[in-house]
Each structure stands twice: as C-alpha cells, then as structure tokens.
Short mmCIF file of C-alpha atoms in Angstrom, two decimals:
data_model
loop_
_atom_site.label_atom_id
_atom_site.label_comp_id
_atom_site.label_asym_id
_atom_site.label_seq_id
_atom_site.Cartn_x
_atom_site.Cartn_y
_atom_site.Cartn_z
CA VAL A 1 0.00 0.00 0.00
CA VAL A 2 0.97 3.64 -0.44
CA ILE A 3 0.40 6.55 1.87
CA ALA A 4 0.96 9.76 -0.07
CA SER A 5 1.02 13.38 0.93
CA ASP A 6 -1.49 15.81 -0.51
CA ASP A 7 1.32 17.21 -2.70
CA GLY A 8 2.14 13.70 -3.93
CA TRP A 9 -1.42 13.30 -5.17
CA ARG A 10 -1.50 16.79 -6.68
CA GLN A 11 1.74 16.09 -8.58
CA ARG A 12 -0.13 13.19 -10.14
CA GLY A 13 -3.12 15.35 -11.03
CA ARG A 14 -5.38 13.76 -8.47
CA PRO A 15 -7.17 15.10 -5.41
CA PRO A 16 -5.60 14.13 -2.08
CA GLN A 17 -6.76 10.75 -0.84
CA PRO A 18 -6.64 10.00 2.85
CA GLY A 19 -5.15 6.82 4.20
CA PRO A 20 -3.39 4.00 2.40
CA VAL A 21 -4.25 3.12 -1.19
CA PRO A 22 -3.28 0.01 -3.17
CA LEU A 23 0.11 0.21 -4.88
CA ALA A 24 -1.61 -0.62 -8.18
CA LYS A 25 -3.65 2.60 -7.98
CA TRP A 26 -0.51 4.64 -7.34
CA ARG A 27 1.29 2.86 -10.17
CA GLN A 28 -1.51 3.72 -12.62
CA CYS A 29 -0.43 7.36 -12.43
CA VAL A 30 2.91 6.49 -14.03
CA HIS A 31 3.01 6.77 -17.83
CA GLU A 32 2.59 3.29 -19.30
CA ASP A 33 5.85 3.62 -21.26
CA ASP A 34 7.75 4.32 -18.00
CA ARG A 35 6.14 1.81 -15.62
CA ALA A 36 8.33 -1.18 -16.41
CA ARG A 37 11.54 0.89 -16.21
CA VAL A 38 10.58 2.48 -12.87
CA LEU A 39 9.63 -0.89 -11.36
CA GLU A 40 12.80 -2.52 -12.72
CA ARG A 41 14.99 0.18 -11.17
CA LEU A 42 13.27 -0.30 -7.83
CA ARG A 43 13.63 -4.09 -8.10
CA ARG A 44 17.37 -3.79 -8.85
CA ALA A 45 17.86 -1.39 -5.95
CA VAL A 46 16.04 -3.73 -3.57
CA GLU A 47 17.90 -6.84 -4.77
CA SER A 48 21.31 -5.16 -4.72
CA GLY A 49 20.92 -4.15 -1.07
CA ALA A 50 20.90 -0.43 -1.91
CA ASP A 51 19.37 1.91 0.62
CA ARG A 52 18.01 4.34 -1.97
CA TYR A 53 17.35 4.94 -5.62
CA GLU A 54 16.50 7.87 -7.87
CA THR A 55 14.54 7.99 -11.08
CA GLU A 56 12.67 10.33 -13.40
CA PHE A 57 9.39 9.34 -14.98
CA ARG A 58 6.25 10.73 -16.52
CA VAL A 59 2.87 10.80 -14.86
CA VAL A 60 -0.40 11.13 -16.71
CA TRP A 61 -3.14 13.19 -15.17
CA PRO A 62 -6.79 12.21 -15.67
CA ASP A 63 -7.19 15.06 -18.21
CA GLY A 64 -4.28 13.66 -20.29
CA THR A 65 -1.67 16.19 -19.12
CA VAL A 66 1.79 14.62 -18.95
CA ARG A 67 4.23 15.84 -16.29
CA TRP A 68 7.75 14.70 -15.36
CA LEU A 69 8.65 13.82 -11.78
CA ALA A 70 12.06 13.15 -10.25
CA SER A 71 11.81 10.80 -7.29
CA ARG A 72 14.25 9.87 -4.56
CA VAL A 73 13.27 6.83 -2.59
CA ALA A 74 14.84 5.53 0.62
CA ILE A 75 14.62 1.80 1.19
CA GLN A 76 14.44 0.92 4.85
CA ARG A 77 15.42 -2.63 5.72
CA ASP A 78 14.74 -4.86 8.69
CA ARG A 79 17.53 -6.32 10.82
CA HIS A 80 17.93 -9.16 8.28
CA GLY A 81 18.48 -6.72 5.42
CA ARG A 82 15.11 -7.35 3.84
CA PRO A 83 13.18 -4.32 2.57
CA ALA A 84 10.63 -3.30 5.20
CA ARG A 85 9.30 -0.06 3.72
CA THR A 86 10.14 2.77 1.41
CA SER A 87 9.72 6.49 1.74
CA GLY A 88 10.38 9.09 -0.84
CA VAL A 89 9.94 12.50 -2.27
CA SER A 90 9.01 13.58 -5.79
CA VAL A 91 9.64 16.92 -7.46
CA ASP A 92 7.94 18.12 -10.63
CA VAL A 93 10.76 18.64 -13.12
CA THR A 94 8.60 19.19 -16.20
CA GLU A 95 9.79 22.75 -16.77
CA ALA A 96 13.45 21.84 -16.15
CA ARG A 97 13.18 19.01 -18.69
CA ARG A 98 11.47 21.31 -21.21
CA LEU A 99 14.28 23.84 -20.80
CA ARG A 100 16.96 21.14 -21.08
CA GLU A 101 15.37 19.73 -24.23
CA ALA A 102 15.15 23.24 -25.73
CA ARG A 103 18.81 23.86 -24.86
CA GLU A 104 19.83 20.53 -26.40
CA ALA A 105 17.89 21.33 -29.58
CA SER A 106 19.58 24.73 -29.73
CA GLU A 107 22.98 23.10 -29.23
CA ARG A 108 22.27 20.61 -32.05
CA GLN A 109 21.28 23.49 -34.32
CA LEU A 110 24.42 25.46 -33.38
CA ARG A 111 26.54 22.36 -34.04
CA LEU A 112 24.87 21.81 -37.43
CA ILE A 113 25.49 25.42 -38.49
CA THR A 114 29.06 25.75 -37.18
CA ASP A 115 30.12 22.35 -38.50
CA ALA A 116 29.09 23.45 -42.01
CA LEU A 117 31.43 26.46 -41.88
CA PRO A 118 34.85 26.11 -43.52
CA VAL A 119 36.53 28.10 -40.70
CA LEU A 120 37.54 27.37 -37.13
CA VAL A 121 34.82 28.31 -34.62
CA ALA A 122 35.42 27.86 -30.90
CA TYR A 123 34.36 28.97 -27.47
CA ILE A 124 37.28 29.35 -25.09
CA ASP A 125 36.70 29.96 -21.39
CA PRO A 126 38.62 32.48 -19.21
CA ALA A 127 41.12 29.75 -18.27
CA HIS A 128 41.86 29.45 -22.02
CA ARG A 129 40.34 25.98 -22.33
CA TYR A 130 38.23 24.93 -25.26
CA ARG A 131 34.56 24.46 -24.31
CA PHE A 132 33.23 24.18 -27.87
CA VAL A 133 34.88 23.63 -31.25
CA ASN A 134 33.36 22.99 -34.63
CA ALA A 135 34.18 20.14 -37.02
CA ALA A 136 36.81 22.24 -38.80
CA TYR A 137 39.00 21.78 -35.71
CA GLU A 138 38.92 18.03 -36.27
CA ARG A 139 40.10 18.47 -39.86
CA TRP A 140 42.66 21.14 -38.93
CA PHE A 141 44.24 19.39 -35.94
CA GLY A 142 43.60 15.77 -36.94
CA GLN A 143 41.92 15.01 -33.59
CA PRO A 144 38.29 14.26 -32.77
CA VAL A 145 36.31 17.22 -31.46
CA ASP A 146 35.87 15.43 -28.12
CA ALA A 147 39.65 15.17 -27.76
CA ILE A 148 40.05 18.94 -28.19
CA VAL A 149 37.21 20.16 -25.94
CA GLY A 150 38.58 20.58 -22.43
CA ASN A 151 42.16 21.03 -23.59
CA SER A 152 44.02 24.27 -23.11
CA LEU A 153 44.57 26.51 -26.09
CA GLU A 154 48.33 26.34 -25.53
CA ASP A 155 48.37 22.54 -25.55
CA THR A 156 46.30 22.48 -28.73
CA VAL A 157 47.98 25.18 -30.85
CA GLY A 158 51.46 25.11 -29.34
CA ALA A 159 53.43 27.59 -27.23
CA GLU A 160 54.48 29.86 -30.11
CA ILE A 161 50.99 30.49 -31.48
CA TYR A 162 49.55 30.71 -27.98
CA ALA A 163 52.07 33.43 -27.05
CA THR A 164 50.85 35.44 -30.04
CA VAL A 165 47.15 34.94 -29.27
CA ARG A 166 47.19 35.21 -25.47
CA PRO A 167 47.38 39.03 -25.18
CA ARG A 168 44.41 39.36 -27.54
CA LEU A 169 42.45 36.81 -25.52
CA GLU A 170 43.18 38.66 -22.29
CA ARG A 171 41.92 41.91 -23.84
CA ALA A 172 38.77 40.16 -25.10
CA PHE A 173 38.10 38.62 -21.65
CA ALA A 174 38.53 42.10 -20.18
CA GLY A 175 35.59 43.22 -22.32
CA GLU A 176 37.40 44.83 -25.25
CA THR A 177 36.33 44.07 -28.82
CA VAL A 178 39.37 42.53 -30.49
CA ARG A 179 39.78 42.00 -34.23
CA TYR A 180 42.79 40.53 -35.94
CA ARG A 181 43.80 38.18 -38.71
CA ALA A 182 46.59 35.68 -38.75
CA ARG A 183 47.75 33.08 -41.21
CA VAL A 184 48.88 29.85 -39.61
CA ALA A 185 49.90 26.58 -41.24
CA SER A 186 47.97 23.53 -40.07
CA ALA A 187 49.88 20.55 -38.79
CA THR A 188 47.62 18.25 -40.80
CA LEU A 189 46.70 20.46 -43.78
CA GLY A 190 50.04 22.24 -44.29
#
C-alpha cells in the first residue's frame, strides 16, 4: 500500500486521498511507457541491497496532461536486510526538462550550423580551455572534437601560437572588442 502526501497526489493530477491506497492505484499514475523501467529500477535497488534509488518518470493526469517527476526513494530494511518499507519524495521537473530539451535542440542546431562552416569556430573559457569547437577543428588538428574540448589553447595550438594569441584573448576577456587576422599553417593540412 501507499500513503501519499497531498502534494504527492496533486503532482499526479489527483485530489488528495486520505489513508493508504493500493500500490496498483498509485502505479496507474505512471506513464505506461515508463512503468516497467521504474519498477525494474526499484527491483534492482532492492535486490542489490541499496538503501536508496533515484529515477525520473512521466505521470499522466486524468485530463491527459503529462508531467515529469524526479523521485528519490529511501529503502528501509529490517535487521535481516530485507526491505521493510520505502519512503520518498518527488519533485515536478517538467519545466526543467522542457528547458533542457530546448537547450539541447539549440545546441544541435548550433553544431549543425558551425560544422558546415569552412573556418575554425570555438568557445574558449577564461582559463583558455576549449569548451566548444566545430568540425573544422577536427580536420585542422587531426583530432576528434571530443579530444580537443577541455584542452588548453596552448596545448592544442602550441606555445608559439599561444604566445601570439594570449594578449588578444586577455583583452577580449577584459571586455574589449578585439579583431585581428593571422595566417597559420595547419599541422595536418600544411
């Protein structure tokens, strides 16, 4: 059986229900495509001896509205290590997921556009480490994009080029608009 708070019922689009309710009724709130996964994660946590588990899943309200919940569940065990009860908390993360999905779509679009450009495009952080590079970097340096992101500019372009670029970077990070052109031979393209 499940004993849920008023908020727990509201997160599932239902009016608060006093007292214990059958687990099956509580489970019906979970989106049918997520039920098996949620139950499997709980089963694995119980069988592994874990004392908690976390999961995200969709709930379907009676009016058809779909919301995302993130749940953290504590598994309390008896003195023999068998599960005795669970308690947990759920948070509605629908808006956070929507924002994350929008950000990911924007990042895919940015990647598509920048990868089509025949020039090097990068985002370098104030510590002079690459946080984003386009596909031209892979062709230019002969390394996968993932191998470049996170590296320092100096390690990637070499000490000589870095010494030339560093003062301009410092001015740009100080807020100044910096424009310059340089011609550099690529190690892989010549």
